mmCIF file of C-alpha atoms in Angstrom:
data_model
loop_
_atom_site.group_PDB
_atom_site.id
_atom_site.type_symbol
_atom_site.label_atom_id
_atom_site.label_comp_id
_atom_site.label_asym_id
_atom_site.label_seq_id
_atom_site.Cartn_x
_atom_site.Cartn_y
_atom_site.Cartn_z
ATOM 1 C CA UNK V 201 0.279 0.099 -0.134
ATOM 2 C CA UNK V 202 2.691 2.782 -1.060
ATOM 3 C CA UNK V 203 4.008 4.193 2.087
ATOM 4 C CA UNK V 204 2.861 4.332 5.816
ATOM 5 C CA UNK V 205 2.541 7.987 5.974
ATOM 6 C CA UNK V 206 0.489 8.088 2.591
ATOM 7 C CA UNK V 207 -2.301 5.659 3.283
ATOM 8 C CA UNK V 208 -5.186 7.097 4.446
ATOM 9 C CA UNK V 209 -6.662 4.575 6.753
ATOM 10 C CA UNK V 210 -5.425 2.476 9.785
ATOM 11 C CA UNK V 211 -4.256 -0.970 9.994
ATOM 12 C CA UNK V 212 -6.246 -2.347 13.049
ATOM 13 C CA UNK V 213 -8.993 -5.204 13.807
ATOM 14 C CA UNK V 214 -11.711 -2.699 12.823
ATOM 15 C CA UNK V 215 -10.402 -1.606 9.429
ATOM 16 C CA UNK V 216 -9.710 -5.399 8.912
ATOM 17 C CA UNK V 217 -13.228 -6.110 9.363
ATOM 18 C CA UNK V 218 -14.168 -3.241 7.061
ATOM 19 C CA UNK V 219 -11.784 -4.555 4.334
ATOM 20 C CA UNK V 220 -13.301 -7.809 4.361
ATOM 21 C CA UNK V 221 -16.848 -6.575 4.325
ATOM 22 C CA UNK V 222 -15.736 -4.533 1.136
ATOM 23 C CA UNK V 223 -14.329 -7.597 -0.389
ATOM 24 C CA UNK V 224 -17.680 -9.477 -0.015
ATOM 25 C CA UNK V 225 -19.599 -6.294 -1.591
ATOM 26 C CA UNK V 226 -17.175 -6.362 -4.464
ATOM 27 C CA UNK V 227 -17.490 -10.286 -4.945
ATOM 28 C CA UNK V 228 -21.142 -9.754 -5.004
ATOM 29 C CA UNK V 229 -21.107 -7.033 -7.387
ATOM 30 C CA UNK V 230 -18.827 -9.177 -9.780
ATOM 31 C CA UNK V 231 -21.416 -11.758 -9.769
ATOM 32 C CA UNK V 232 -19.207 -13.911 -7.638
ATOM 33 C CA UNK V 233 -15.921 -13.893 -9.630
ATOM 34 C CA UNK V 234 -12.664 -13.394 -7.865
ATOM 35 C CA UNK V 235 -10.772 -13.971 -11.268
ATOM 36 C CA UNK V 236 -12.163 -12.128 -14.202
ATOM 37 C CA UNK V 237 -14.244 -14.526 -16.565
ATOM 38 C CA UNK V 238 -11.758 -13.594 -19.663
ATOM 39 C CA UNK V 239 -8.748 -15.015 -17.759
ATOM 40 C CA UNK V 240 -8.223 -18.665 -18.651
ATOM 41 C CA UNK V 241 -7.776 -20.200 -15.211
ATOM 42 C CA UNK V 242 -6.198 -23.514 -16.614
ATOM 43 C CA UNK V 243 -3.227 -21.351 -17.652
ATOM 44 C CA UNK V 244 -2.998 -20.172 -14.047
ATOM 45 C CA UNK V 245 -0.481 -21.947 -11.671
ATOM 46 C CA UNK V 246 1.261 -19.204 -9.781
ATOM 47 C CA UNK V 247 -0.750 -16.202 -8.289
ATOM 48 C CA UNK V 248 0.288 -12.818 -6.492
ATOM 49 C CA UNK V 249 -1.900 -10.685 -4.685
ATOM 50 C CA UNK V 250 -0.229 -7.307 -3.926
ATOM 51 C CA UNK V 251 -1.393 -4.692 -1.681
ATOM 52 C CA UNK V 252 -3.166 -8.254 -0.007
ATOM 53 C CA UNK V 253 -4.191 -6.445 3.376
ATOM 54 C CA UNK V 254 -6.093 -9.222 5.065
ATOM 55 C CA UNK V 255 -5.423 -11.662 2.348
ATOM 56 C CA UNK V 256 -8.831 -12.514 2.023
ATOM 57 C CA UNK V 257 -9.014 -12.515 -1.803
ATOM 58 C CA UNK V 258 -6.073 -14.754 -1.931
ATOM 59 C CA UNK V 259 -7.490 -17.240 0.691
ATOM 60 C CA UNK V 260 -10.809 -17.324 -1.261
ATOM 61 C CA UNK V 261 -9.097 -17.695 -4.884
ATOM 62 C CA UNK V 262 -6.999 -20.629 -3.035
ATOM 63 C CA UNK V 263 -10.199 -22.212 -1.601
ATOM 64 C CA UNK V 264 -11.817 -21.969 -5.428
ATOM 65 C CA UNK V 265 -8.838 -24.493 -6.674
ATOM 66 C CA UNK V 266 -9.526 -27.483 -4.607
ATOM 67 C CA UNK V 267 -7.170 -30.282 -5.069
ATOM 68 C CA UNK V 268 -4.860 -28.246 -7.536
ATOM 69 C CA UNK V 269 -1.386 -27.754 -6.536
ATOM 70 C CA UNK V 270 -1.005 -23.868 -7.136
ATOM 71 C CA UNK V 271 1.295 -21.209 -5.545
ATOM 72 C CA UNK V 272 -0.455 -18.155 -3.774
ATOM 73 C CA UNK V 273 1.539 -15.301 -2.643
ATOM 74 C CA UNK V 274 0.421 -12.067 -0.851
ATOM 75 C CA UNK V 275 2.407 -8.808 -0.730
ATOM 76 C CA UNK V 276 1.971 -5.716 1.420
ATOM 77 C CA UNK V 277 3.978 -2.989 2.976
ATOM 78 C CA UNK V 278 2.623 -4.055 6.378
ATOM 79 C CA UNK V 279 2.105 -7.454 7.746
ATOM 80 C CA UNK V 280 -0.213 -6.025 10.482
ATOM 81 C CA UNK V 281 -3.492 -7.376 8.719
ATOM 82 C CA UNK V 282 -2.175 -10.577 7.346
ATOM 83 C CA UNK V 283 -4.032 -13.680 8.417
ATOM 84 C CA UNK V 284 -2.577 -15.831 11.106
ATOM 85 C CA UNK V 285 -0.338 -18.543 10.093
ATOM 86 C CA UNK V 286 -3.043 -21.258 11.043
ATOM 87 C CA UNK V 287 -5.387 -19.627 8.647
ATOM 88 C CA UNK V 288 -3.017 -19.972 5.618
ATOM 89 C CA UNK V 289 -4.560 -21.876 2.768
ATOM 90 C CA UNK V 290 -2.468 -24.621 1.143
ATOM 91 C CA UNK V 291 0.379 -23.123 -0.780
ATOM 92 C CA UNK V 292 -0.057 -19.752 0.328
ATOM 93 C CA UNK V 293 2.349 -17.507 2.085
ATOM 94 C CA UNK V 294 2.453 -13.469 2.751
ATOM 95 C CA UNK V 295 5.282 -11.615 2.267
ATOM 96 C CA UNK V 296 6.256 -7.910 3.287
ATOM 97 C CA UNK V 297 7.372 -5.436 0.166
ATOM 98 C CA UNK V 298 6.895 -2.153 -0.861
ATOM 99 C CA UNK V 299 5.551 -2.204 -4.488
ATOM 100 C CA UNK V 300 6.825 0.763 -5.438
ATOM 101 C CA UNK V 301 10.491 -0.562 -5.019
ATOM 102 C CA UNK V 302 11.542 -3.217 -7.192
ATOM 103 C CA UNK V 303 10.538 -7.064 -6.289
ATOM 104 C CA UNK V 304 13.373 -9.442 -5.449
ATOM 105 C CA UNK V 305 14.590 -11.242 -8.076
ATOM 106 C CA UNK V 306 13.086 -14.526 -7.057
ATOM 107 C CA UNK V 307 9.820 -13.238 -8.035
ATOM 108 C CA UNK V 308 10.669 -12.006 -11.274
ATOM 109 C CA UNK V 309 8.839 -13.747 -14.406
ATOM 110 C CA UNK V 310 7.245 -16.025 -11.753
ATOM 111 C CA UNK V 311 3.292 -15.251 -11.871
ATOM 112 C CA UNK V 312 0.732 -16.295 -14.283
ATOM 113 C CA UNK V 313 -1.986 -13.930 -12.515
ATOM 114 C CA UNK V 314 -1.356 -10.816 -10.819
ATOM 115 C CA UNK V 315 -4.200 -9.353 -8.744
ATOM 116 C CA UNK V 316 -3.997 -5.782 -7.418
ATOM 117 C CA UNK V 317 -7.031 -3.908 -5.872
ATOM 118 C CA UNK V 318 -8.006 -0.417 -4.421
ATOM 119 C CA UNK V 319 -4.933 1.383 -4.334
ATOM 120 C CA UNK V 320 -6.361 4.806 -4.523
ATOM 121 C CA UNK V 321 -5.862 5.517 -0.885
ATOM 122 C CA UNK V 322 -2.270 4.737 -0.720
ATOM 123 C CA UNK V 323 -0.480 4.936 -3.996
ATOM 124 C CA UNK V 324 1.164 8.460 -4.825
ATOM 125 C CA UNK V 325 0.619 9.787 -8.479
ATOM 126 C CA UNK V 326 4.591 9.964 -8.916
ATOM 127 C CA UNK V 327 4.840 6.187 -7.797
ATOM 128 C CA UNK V 328 2.276 4.870 -10.372
ATOM 129 C CA UNK V 329 4.512 4.214 -13.180
ATOM 130 C CA UNK V 330 7.490 2.474 -11.238
ATOM 131 C CA UNK V 331 4.879 0.621 -9.302
ATOM 132 C CA UNK V 332 3.186 -0.913 -12.514
ATOM 133 C CA UNK V 333 6.692 -1.444 -14.141
ATOM 134 C CA UNK V 334 7.715 -3.386 -10.730
ATOM 135 C CA UNK V 335 4.229 -5.393 -10.800
ATOM 136 C CA UNK V 336 4.794 -6.126 -14.602
ATOM 137 C CA UNK V 337 8.448 -7.554 -13.919
ATOM 138 C CA UNK V 338 6.954 -10.189 -11.638
ATOM 139 C CA UNK V 339 4.640 -11.441 -14.417
ATOM 140 C CA UNK V 340 5.712 -14.627 -16.602
ATOM 141 C CA UNK V 341 5.596 -13.514 -20.610
ATOM 142 C CA UNK V 342 1.888 -13.548 -21.380
ATOM 143 C CA UNK V 343 0.636 -13.652 -17.831
ATOM 144 C CA UNK V 344 -2.529 -11.973 -16.675
ATOM 145 C CA UNK V 345 -2.641 -8.353 -14.669
ATOM 146 C CA UNK V 346 -6.182 -7.745 -13.312
ATOM 147 C CA UNK V 347 -6.678 -4.443 -11.365
ATOM 148 C CA UNK V 348 -9.850 -3.383 -9.664
ATOM 149 C CA UNK V 349 -10.204 0.234 -8.510
ATOM 150 C CA UNK V 350 -12.749 2.809 -7.863
ATOM 151 C CA UNK V 351 -12.916 6.850 -7.506
ATOM 152 C CA UNK V 352 -14.213 8.657 -4.672
ATOM 153 C CA UNK V 353 -16.962 10.016 -7.092
ATOM 154 C CA UNK V 354 -17.872 6.435 -7.968
ATOM 155 C CA UNK V 355 -19.710 6.165 -4.653
ATOM 156 C CA UNK V 356 -22.866 8.283 -4.664
ATOM 157 C CA UNK V 357 -26.326 8.529 -3.371
ATOM 158 C CA UNK V 358 -29.854 9.041 -4.687
ATOM 159 C CA UNK V 359 -30.849 11.932 -4.055
ATOM 160 C CA UNK V 360 -27.638 13.749 -3.803
ATOM 161 C CA UNK V 361 -27.161 15.322 -0.440
ATOM 162 C CA UNK V 362 -25.094 18.228 0.614
ATOM 163 C CA UNK V 363 -23.013 16.601 2.888
ATOM 164 C CA UNK V 364 -22.233 13.392 0.614
ATOM 165 C CA UNK V 365 -21.255 16.085 -1.767
ATOM 166 C CA UNK V 366 -19.044 18.046 0.903
ATOM 167 C CA UNK V 367 -17.646 14.730 1.895
ATOM 168 C CA UNK V 368 -16.448 13.612 -1.505
ATOM 169 C CA UNK V 369 -14.971 17.168 -1.975
ATOM 170 C CA UNK V 370 -13.075 16.971 1.268
ATOM 171 C CA UNK V 371 -11.766 13.500 0.659
ATOM 172 C CA UNK V 372 -10.443 14.499 -2.980
ATOM 173 C CA UNK V 373 -8.706 17.658 -1.405
ATOM 174 C CA UNK V 374 -7.088 15.547 1.100
ATOM 175 C CA UNK V 375 -5.860 12.955 -1.386
ATOM 176 C CA UNK V 376 -4.611 15.898 -3.535
ATOM 177 C CA UNK V 377 -2.775 17.132 -0.513
ATOM 178 C CA UNK V 378 -0.844 13.679 -0.006
ATOM 179 C CA UNK V 379 0.210 13.565 -3.665
ATOM 180 C CA UNK V 380 -2.433 10.623 -3.935
ATOM 181 C CA UNK V 381 -4.101 9.884 -7.593
ATOM 182 C CA UNK V 382 -7.599 11.357 -8.347
ATOM 183 C CA UNK V 383 -9.413 9.448 -11.211
ATOM 184 C CA UNK V 384 -7.398 6.311 -10.536
ATOM 185 C CA UNK V 385 -8.842 3.829 -13.230
ATOM 186 C CA UNK V 386 -7.906 6.583 -16.179
ATOM 187 C CA UNK V 387 -4.369 6.982 -14.869
ATOM 188 C CA UNK V 388 -3.881 3.017 -14.373
ATOM 189 C CA UNK V 389 -5.025 2.572 -18.082
ATOM 190 C CA UNK V 390 -2.995 5.461 -19.407
ATOM 191 C CA UNK V 391 0.134 4.422 -17.718
ATOM 192 C CA UNK V 392 -0.236 0.706 -18.743
ATOM 193 C CA UNK V 393 -0.440 1.769 -22.301
ATOM 194 C CA UNK V 394 2.316 4.179 -21.869
ATOM 195 C CA UNK V 395 4.997 1.278 -21.308
ATOM 196 C CA UNK V 396 7.092 -0.237 -23.976
ATOM 197 C CA UNK V 397 9.512 -3.370 -24.069
ATOM 198 C CA UNK V 398 13.057 -2.299 -23.594
ATOM 199 C CA UNK V 399 15.179 -2.202 -26.402
ATOM 200 C CA UNK V 400 17.331 -4.813 -24.821
ATOM 201 C CA UNK V 401 15.120 -8.145 -24.926
ATOM 202 C CA UNK V 402 15.712 -11.181 -23.350
ATOM 203 C CA UNK V 403 14.615 -13.965 -25.821
ATOM 204 C CA UNK V 404 15.306 -17.616 -24.897
ATOM 205 C CA UNK V 405 17.739 -16.550 -21.972
ATOM 206 C CA UNK V 406 19.738 -14.890 -24.762
ATOM 207 C CA UNK V 407 20.160 -10.961 -24.759
ATOM 208 C CA UNK V 408 19.766 -9.117 -28.171
ATOM 209 C CA UNK V 409 19.715 -5.357 -29.066
ATOM 210 C CA UNK V 410 18.139 -5.761 -32.548
ATOM 211 C CA UNK V 411 14.339 -5.913 -32.125
ATOM 212 C CA UNK V 412 13.485 -6.071 -35.784
ATOM 213 C CA UNK V 413 13.754 -9.994 -35.745
ATOM 214 C CA UNK V 414 11.571 -10.072 -32.558
ATOM 215 C CA UNK V 415 7.641 -9.951 -32.154
ATOM 216 C CA UNK V 416 5.269 -9.824 -29.590
ATOM 217 C CA UNK V 417 2.183 -11.937 -30.467
ATOM 218 C CA UNK V 418 0.108 -10.551 -27.595
ATOM 219 C CA UNK V 419 -0.452 -7.107 -29.328
ATOM 220 C CA UNK V 420 2.113 -6.760 -32.505
ATOM 221 C CA UNK V 421 3.425 -3.885 -31.051
ATOM 222 C CA UNK V 422 6.249 -2.805 -28.665
ATOM 223 C CA UNK V 423 3.516 -2.252 -25.746
ATOM 224 C CA UNK V 424 4.817 -4.001 -22.533
ATOM 225 C CA UNK V 425 1.111 -4.464 -21.677
ATOM 226 C CA UNK V 426 -1.882 -5.295 -23.629
ATOM 227 C CA UNK V 427 -4.971 -4.082 -22.049
ATOM 228 C CA UNK V 428 -7.282 -6.652 -23.117
ATOM 229 C CA UNK V 429 -10.607 -5.688 -20.995
ATOM 230 C CA UNK V 430 -12.044 -2.680 -18.926
ATOM 231 C CA UNK V 431 -15.211 -3.626 -17.517
ATOM 232 C CA UNK V 432 -17.590 -1.655 -15.092
ATOM 233 C CA UNK V 433 -19.614 -2.945 -12.368
ATOM 234 C CA UNK V 434 -22.172 -0.855 -10.938
ATOM 235 C CA UNK V 435 -24.701 -1.418 -7.962
ATOM 236 C CA UNK V 436 -27.089 0.647 -9.772
ATOM 237 C CA UNK V 437 -30.039 -1.850 -11.101
ATOM 238 C CA UNK V 438 -27.886 -4.661 -10.115
ATOM 239 C CA UNK V 439 -30.010 -8.160 -10.057
ATOM 240 C CA UNK V 440 -29.043 -9.082 -6.662
ATOM 241 C CA UNK V 441 -31.352 -8.488 -3.932
ATOM 242 C CA UNK V 442 -28.807 -8.020 -1.218
ATOM 243 C CA UNK V 443 -26.518 -5.503 -2.988
ATOM 244 C CA UNK V 444 -28.286 -2.403 -2.145
ATOM 245 C CA UNK V 445 -28.199 -3.343 1.602
ATOM 246 C CA UNK V 446 -24.512 -4.315 1.309
ATOM 247 C CA UNK V 447 -23.943 -0.829 -0.554
ATOM 248 C CA UNK V 448 -25.506 1.170 2.063
ATOM 249 C CA UNK V 449 -23.729 -0.222 5.012
ATOM 250 C CA UNK V 450 -20.363 -0.009 3.277
ATOM 251 C CA UNK V 451 -20.743 3.451 1.876
ATOM 252 C CA UNK V 452 -21.667 4.992 5.186
ATOM 253 C CA UNK V 453 -18.849 3.076 6.904
ATOM 254 C CA UNK V 454 -16.410 3.986 3.870
ATOM 255 C CA UNK V 455 -17.319 8.050 4.104
ATOM 256 C CA UNK V 456 -17.060 7.795 8.277
ATOM 257 C CA UNK V 457 -13.737 5.905 8.192
ATOM 258 C CA UNK V 458 -12.290 8.679 5.866
ATOM 259 C CA UNK V 459 -13.593 11.633 7.370
ATOM 260 C CA UNK V 460 -12.309 10.538 10.810
ATOM 261 C CA UNK V 461 -8.925 9.712 9.332
ATOM 262 C CA UNK V 462 -8.606 13.308 7.884
ATOM 263 C CA UNK V 463 -9.905 15.011 11.102
ATOM 264 C CA UNK V 464 -7.267 12.695 12.973
ATOM 265 C CA UNK V 465 -4.514 14.163 10.725
ATOM 266 C CA UNK V 466 -5.558 17.655 10.848
ATOM 267 C CA UNK V 467 -5.433 17.598 14.558
ATOM 268 C CA UNK V 468 -2.075 15.873 14.790
ATOM 269 C CA UNK V 469 -0.914 18.649 12.473
ATOM 270 C CA UNK V 470 -2.322 21.474 14.789
ATOM 271 C CA UNK V 471 -0.417 19.939 17.628
ATOM 272 C CA UNK V 472 2.826 20.189 16.053
ATOM 273 C CA UNK V 473 4.552 23.244 17.976
ATOM 274 C CA UNK V 474 5.991 24.597 14.864
ATOM 275 C CA UNK V 475 2.832 25.487 13.303
ATOM 276 C CA UNK V 476 1.591 29.150 13.652
ATOM 277 C CA UNK V 477 -1.469 30.090 15.909
ATOM 278 C CA UNK V 478 -3.313 30.852 12.733
ATOM 279 C CA UNK V 479 -2.529 27.545 10.907
ATOM 280 C CA UNK V 480 -3.438 25.794 14.038
ATOM 281 C CA UNK V 481 -6.889 27.203 14.416
ATOM 282 C CA UNK V 482 -7.395 26.685 10.654
ATOM 283 C CA UNK V 483 -6.543 22.888 10.778
ATOM 284 C CA UNK V 484 -8.643 22.600 14.205
ATOM 285 C CA UNK V 485 -11.670 24.213 12.183
ATOM 286 C CA UNK V 486 -11.087 21.563 9.419
ATOM 287 C CA UNK V 487 -11.129 18.683 11.709
ATOM 288 C CA UNK V 488 -14.335 19.661 13.272
ATOM 289 C CA UNK V 489 -15.731 20.424 10.055
ATOM 290 C CA UNK V 490 -14.916 16.906 9.050
ATOM 291 C CA UNK V 491 -16.216 15.279 12.386
ATOM 292 C CA UNK V 492 -19.527 17.256 12.108
ATOM 293 C CA UNK V 493 -20.106 15.814 8.213
ATOM 294 C CA UNK V 494 -20.010 12.436 10.036
ATOM 295 C CA UNK V 495 -23.212 13.139 12.078
ATOM 296 C CA UNK V 496 -24.826 15.308 9.203
ATOM 297 C CA UNK V 497 -24.264 12.384 6.846
ATOM 298 C CA UNK V 498 -25.779 9.892 9.564
ATOM 299 C CA UNK V 499 -28.674 12.360 9.839
ATOM 300 C CA UNK V 500 -29.612 12.281 6.016
ATOM 301 C CA UNK V 501 -29.510 8.392 5.741
ATOM 302 C CA UNK V 502 -33.284 8.297 6.247
ATOM 303 C CA UNK V 503 -33.613 10.341 3.035
ATOM 304 C CA UNK V 504 -31.258 8.311 0.794
ATOM 305 C CA UNK V 505 -33.493 5.882 -1.549
ATOM 306 C CA UNK V 506 -30.253 4.309 -2.839
ATOM 307 C CA UNK V 507 -26.345 4.073 -2.313
ATOM 308 C CA UNK V 508 -24.618 3.286 -5.644
ATOM 309 C CA UNK V 509 -21.167 2.261 -6.371
ATOM 310 C CA UNK V 510 -19.150 1.531 -9.764
ATOM 311 C CA UNK V 511 -16.096 -0.795 -9.948
ATOM 312 C CA UNK V 512 -13.747 -0.538 -12.875
ATOM 313 C CA UNK V 513 -11.897 -3.893 -13.629
ATOM 314 C CA UNK V 514 -8.912 -3.745 -16.069
ATOM 315 C CA UNK V 515 -7.476 -6.863 -17.400
ATOM 316 C CA UNK V 516 -4.236 -6.722 -19.017
ATOM 317 C CA UNK V 517 -1.341 -9.151 -20.472
ATOM 318 C CA UNK V 518 2.147 -9.061 -20.182
ATOM 319 C CA UNK V 519 4.275 -9.153 -23.742
ATOM 320 C CA UNK V 520 5.682 -12.398 -25.054
ATOM 321 C CA UNK V 521 8.682 -11.553 -27.137
ATOM 322 C CA UNK V 522 9.573 -14.499 -29.590
ATOM 323 C CA UNK V 523 12.007 -14.577 -32.725
ATOM 324 C CA UNK V 524 10.071 -14.396 -35.907
ATOM 325 C CA UNK V 525 11.032 -18.132 -36.672
ATOM 326 C CA UNK V 526 9.344 -19.430 -33.698
ATOM 327 C CA UNK V 527 5.861 -20.734 -33.413
ATOM 328 C CA UNK V 528 4.306 -17.494 -32.179
ATOM 329 C CA UNK V 529 0.759 -18.942 -32.056
ATOM 330 C CA UNK V 530 1.620 -21.498 -29.549
ATOM 331 C CA UNK V 531 3.562 -19.140 -27.630
ATOM 332 C CA UNK V 532 0.351 -16.623 -27.587
ATOM 333 C CA UNK V 533 -2.397 -19.662 -27.392
ATOM 334 C CA UNK V 534 -0.756 -22.457 -25.690
ATOM 335 C CA UNK V 535 -3.757 -24.672 -26.626
ATOM 336 C CA UNK V 536 -2.588 -24.312 -30.225
ATOM 337 C CA UNK V 537 0.296 -26.560 -29.494
ATOM 338 C CA UNK V 538 -1.555 -29.331 -28.182
ATOM 339 C CA UNK V 539 -4.363 -29.142 -31.172
ATOM 340 C CA UNK V 540 -1.467 -29.012 -33.653
ATOM 341 C CA UNK V 541 -0.077 -32.144 -32.364
ATOM 342 C CA UNK V 542 -3.463 -33.739 -32.180
ATOM 343 C CA UNK V 543 -3.885 -32.734 -36.030
ATOM 344 C CA UNK V 544 -0.323 -34.251 -37.016
#
C-alpha cells in the first residue's frame, strides 16, 4: 500500500473487518467472480496478490482451486493485517514488500496471474509508473494482470445530499494534499498503455539489441502490456436483492472512516509546535468540519433512496517476445500447440 504516511486509513482489527466487508460487496457486485471470466484459469499456476491487506481475496481464490497444486503469494508493505499462520490456505504465503520498489529477483517472471485492488488511498501519482513496471516484472511473459479500482466519486447516493457532496470534495482534496491519485482507473490505463518493451530484449535467455527480428504476438506492437478488457460493474439496477443493503452499509462506513482519518491527521498537524497559531486554528476548524460531516451524513440516511457504487475492472496481459521464426501462435495460445499435435 505505497508508504505508511501516505495510506489514508488505519491498520487495525476494525479496519480489517471493514476491508473484508468491502471484499464481500465487490464479490457480490462482480457476480461472484474473483478472477475475471476472460482469464483462462487452466493457464494459472502461480498467483500474486499485491496490496493483499487481510489476504481475504487470496484465501478465497486458493479455496476455489481445491485439489490443484498452485502457489499463492500475498504482498503488502505491512504485515499488521496478514492472516494468522494457521489460517493460511495450502500453498499460500505472505511477504512484506513495498510495491513502489523493485521486487526481489526470485519473483521476476514468476506469476501467471497478478491481482491488485483499491490502491487509490495509498499510491502516490509520482509512484504509479514505477509501481506498474515493478508489478509487470513479476509476471511471466503472457501472464495476466487484473486490477480493480474505484474513484471517490464512484460512490454516490440517490438523491444527492449536501453532506455527501462535501464529503467527496474533502476526501478528494485530502488525496491531492497527500499526492495521491485522483481518477485512478483512468491513470492506471494511461500508464499501462505508455509502457514499452525495453530495447534490450531477453529471448530464450539470450540478450539481443536488434528488435527487428522479434515479435510480440500478444499485441504485435512494442507495448509491454496489452489492455484486454476494461469492465465496469455498478450496484445501480444490480440483479442481486442483497446488493443495496451491502452498498448502504459499506457507503456510510467508508465515508465515516475516511472523514475520521482526515480529522485525526489535521488535529495531529495542529498539535505540532512549529505550526503558527493561525494555521493551528484553521486545522482545528477543518478537523471539526469533517467530524460534523459524519453526524450530518448519518442524519441524512433516512432520506437516501439508494447508495450506488461503480467498480472498474482492468485486465491486461504481459508481452511475449519470440523470434520471428518461432511458433508465435503456440506462444500466444498454449492450446494451439496441443491442437497441432493432435492434427499431426
